Amino acid sequence: MNSIVEEKVKGYLRNRLKYDPYACGAILFNMRKAARVAGYELNDYFGRAGLSAGPEARVASGIVNRALGGGGGSVVSDHIMKQTLDRWIRTSPGMGM
């Protein structure tokens, strides 16, 4: 995993989406899992290409893309992204960053 990408994703989750650090840890755990299912690590390549492994990988890929300033490359709406992130938080234990 690329630590620079991970820090940018953490910053995006905290500052733009307003999640607390424990929620961010749970989200990152699920994002790493979705990236592995897609055959990637959580890096900039995944932000551009992790769209074929299902809806969770699309959400994770969209977050990475937006955190890196990719703009509108994501095909996931903000509503679906927020629903998925909230589900990940509910179903995962809180993990500090």
PDB file of C-alpha atoms in Angstrom:
ATOM      1  CA  MET A   1       0.000   0.000   0.000  1.00  0.00           C
ATOM      2  CA  ASN A   2       1.185   3.475  -0.812  1.00  0.00           C
ATOM      3  CA  SER A   3       1.429   5.479   2.426  1.00  0.00           C
ATOM      4  CA  ILE A   4       1.005   8.817   0.628  1.00  0.00           C
ATOM      5  CA  VAL A   5      -2.253   7.627  -0.900  1.00  0.00           C
ATOM      6  CA  GLU A   6      -3.411   6.295   2.460  1.00  0.00           C
ATOM      7  CA  GLU A   7      -2.761   9.672   4.132  1.00  0.00           C
ATOM      8  CA  LYS A   8      -4.625  11.516   1.389  1.00  0.00           C
ATOM      9  CA  VAL A   9      -7.579   9.147   1.744  1.00  0.00           C
ATOM     10  CA  LYS A  10      -7.574   9.655   5.531  1.00  0.00           C
ATOM     11  CA  GLY A  11      -7.535  13.413   5.035  1.00  0.00           C
ATOM     12  CA  TYR A  12     -10.382  13.206   2.527  1.00  0.00           C
ATOM     13  CA  LEU A  13     -12.478  11.075   4.878  1.00  0.00           C
ATOM     14  CA  ARG A  14     -11.849  13.382   7.843  1.00  0.00           C
ATOM     15  CA  ASN A  15     -12.009  16.779   6.175  1.00  0.00           C
ATOM     16  CA  ARG A  16     -14.432  16.402   3.272  1.00  0.00           C
ATOM     17  CA  LEU A  17     -16.738  13.613   4.467  1.00  0.00           C
ATOM     18  CA  LYS A  18     -16.460  14.497   8.200  1.00  0.00           C
ATOM     19  CA  TYR A  19     -15.802  11.033   9.628  1.00  0.00           C
ATOM     20  CA  ASP A  20     -14.055  10.618  12.984  1.00  0.00           C
ATOM     21  CA  PRO A  21     -10.694   8.792  13.187  1.00  0.00           C
ATOM     22  CA  TYR A  22     -12.209   5.510  14.407  1.00  0.00           C
ATOM     23  CA  ALA A  23     -14.687   5.466  11.538  1.00  0.00           C
ATOM     24  CA  CYS A  24     -11.857   6.270   9.104  1.00  0.00           C
ATOM     25  CA  GLY A  25      -9.928   3.242  10.358  1.00  0.00           C
ATOM     26  CA  ALA A  26     -12.919   0.967   9.732  1.00  0.00           C
ATOM     27  CA  ILE A  27     -13.444   2.488   6.286  1.00  0.00           C
ATOM     28  CA  LEU A  28      -9.774   2.033   5.346  1.00  0.00           C
ATOM     29  CA  PHE A  29      -9.909  -1.592   6.477  1.00  0.00           C
ATOM     30  CA  ASN A  30     -12.830  -2.237   4.109  1.00  0.00           C
ATOM     31  CA  MET A  31     -11.218  -0.242   1.307  1.00  0.00           C
ATOM     32  CA  ARG A  32      -8.069  -2.378   1.527  1.00  0.00           C
ATOM     33  CA  LYS A  33     -10.216  -5.503   1.431  1.00  0.00           C
ATOM     34  CA  ALA A  34     -12.115  -4.254  -1.648  1.00  0.00           C
ATOM     35  CA  ALA A  35      -8.842  -3.388  -3.384  1.00  0.00           C
ATOM     36  CA  ARG A  36      -7.453  -6.884  -2.709  1.00  0.00           C
ATOM     37  CA  VAL A  37     -10.607  -8.458  -4.148  1.00  0.00           C
ATOM     38  CA  ALA A  38     -10.097  -6.364  -7.273  1.00  0.00           C
ATOM     39  CA  GLY A  39      -6.465  -7.494  -7.482  1.00  0.00           C
ATOM     40  CA  TYR A  40      -4.916  -4.150  -6.511  1.00  0.00           C
ATOM     41  CA  GLU A  41      -3.310  -2.467  -3.577  1.00  0.00           C
ATOM     42  CA  LEU A  42      -4.793   0.734  -2.212  1.00  0.00           C
ATOM     43  CA  ASN A  43      -2.860   3.039  -4.531  1.00  0.00           C
ATOM     44  CA  ASP A  44      -3.351   5.463  -7.414  1.00  0.00           C
ATOM     45  CA  TYR A  45      -3.759   2.621  -9.935  1.00  0.00           C
ATOM     46  CA  PHE A  46      -6.720   1.333  -7.977  1.00  0.00           C
ATOM     47  CA  GLY A  47      -8.194   4.842  -7.973  1.00  0.00           C
ATOM     48  CA  ARG A  48      -8.285   4.745 -11.744  1.00  0.00           C
ATOM     49  CA  ALA A  49      -9.024   1.078 -12.442  1.00  0.00           C
ATOM     50  CA  GLY A  50     -10.808  -0.684  -9.570  1.00  0.00           C
ATOM     51  CA  LEU A  51     -14.255  -0.509 -11.108  1.00  0.00           C
ATOM     52  CA  SER A  52     -14.870  -4.073 -12.286  1.00  0.00           C
ATOM     53  CA  ALA A  53     -14.837  -5.921  -8.952  1.00  0.00           C
ATOM     54  CA  GLY A  54     -18.285  -4.944  -7.759  1.00  0.00           C
ATOM     55  CA  PRO A  55     -20.014  -2.082  -6.002  1.00  0.00           C
ATOM     56  CA  GLU A  56     -17.747  -1.978  -2.944  1.00  0.00           C
ATOM     57  CA  ALA A  57     -14.638  -1.744  -5.119  1.00  0.00           C
ATOM     58  CA  ARG A  58     -16.309   1.037  -7.118  1.00  0.00           C
ATOM     59  CA  VAL A  59     -16.917   3.000  -3.930  1.00  0.00           C
ATOM     60  CA  ALA A  60     -13.371   2.446  -2.669  1.00  0.00           C
ATOM     61  CA  SER A  61     -11.950   3.338  -6.075  1.00  0.00           C
ATOM     62  CA  GLY A  62     -14.063   6.496  -6.193  1.00  0.00           C
ATOM     63  CA  ILE A  63     -12.815   7.606  -2.784  1.00  0.00           C
ATOM     64  CA  VAL A  64      -9.183   7.074  -3.781  1.00  0.00           C
ATOM     65  CA  ASN A  65      -9.787   8.905  -7.049  1.00  0.00           C
ATOM     66  CA  ARG A  66     -11.401  11.879  -5.320  1.00  0.00           C
ATOM     67  CA  ALA A  67      -8.802  11.976  -2.534  1.00  0.00           C
ATOM     68  CA  LEU A  68      -6.044  12.199  -5.131  1.00  0.00           C
ATOM     69  CA  GLY A  69      -7.817  15.016  -6.971  1.00  0.00           C
ATOM     70  CA  GLY A  70      -9.021  12.845  -9.829  1.00  0.00           C
ATOM     71  CA  GLY A  71     -12.244  14.793 -10.067  1.00  0.00           C
ATOM     72  CA  GLY A  72     -15.225  13.253 -11.773  1.00  0.00           C
ATOM     73  CA  GLY A  73     -13.692   9.946 -12.816  1.00  0.00           C
ATOM     74  CA  SER A  74     -15.857   8.031 -10.370  1.00  0.00           C
ATOM     75  CA  VAL A  75     -19.115   6.501 -11.512  1.00  0.00           C
ATOM     76  CA  VAL A  76     -20.433   6.295  -7.946  1.00  0.00           C
ATOM     77  CA  SER A  77     -22.864   8.916  -6.709  1.00  0.00           C
ATOM     78  CA  ASP A  78     -22.290  10.684  -3.409  1.00  0.00           C
ATOM     79  CA  HIS A  79     -25.439   9.098  -1.980  1.00  0.00           C
ATOM     80  CA  ILE A  80     -24.361   5.532  -2.767  1.00  0.00           C
ATOM     81  CA  MET A  81     -20.862   6.281  -1.487  1.00  0.00           C
ATOM     82  CA  LYS A  82     -22.208   7.592   1.822  1.00  0.00           C
ATOM     83  CA  GLN A  83     -24.547   4.579   2.207  1.00  0.00           C
ATOM     84  CA  THR A  84     -21.685   2.132   1.642  1.00  0.00           C
ATOM     85  CA  LEU A  85     -19.355   3.954   4.026  1.00  0.00           C
ATOM     86  CA  ASP A  86     -22.003   4.039   6.747  1.00  0.00           C
ATOM     87  CA  ARG A  87     -22.623   0.301   6.271  1.00  0.00           C
ATOM     88  CA  TRP A  88     -18.896  -0.400   6.532  1.00  0.00           C
ATOM     89  CA  ILE A  89     -18.775   1.566   9.796  1.00  0.00           C
ATOM     90  CA  ARG A  90     -21.756  -0.348  11.211  1.00  0.00           C
ATOM     91  CA  THR A  91     -20.403  -3.770  10.282  1.00  0.00           C
ATOM     92  CA  SER A  92     -16.737  -3.237  11.215  1.00  0.00           C
ATOM     93  CA  PRO A  93     -15.219  -2.609  14.608  1.00  0.00           C
ATOM     94  CA  GLY A  94     -13.915   0.905  15.195  1.00  0.00           C
ATOM     95  CA  MET A  95     -10.235   1.113  14.370  1.00  0.00           C
ATOM     96  CA  GLY A  96      -8.015   4.072  15.126  1.00  0.00           C
ATOM     97  CA  MET A  97      -5.850   5.502  12.417  1.00  0.00           C
TER      98      MET A  97
END
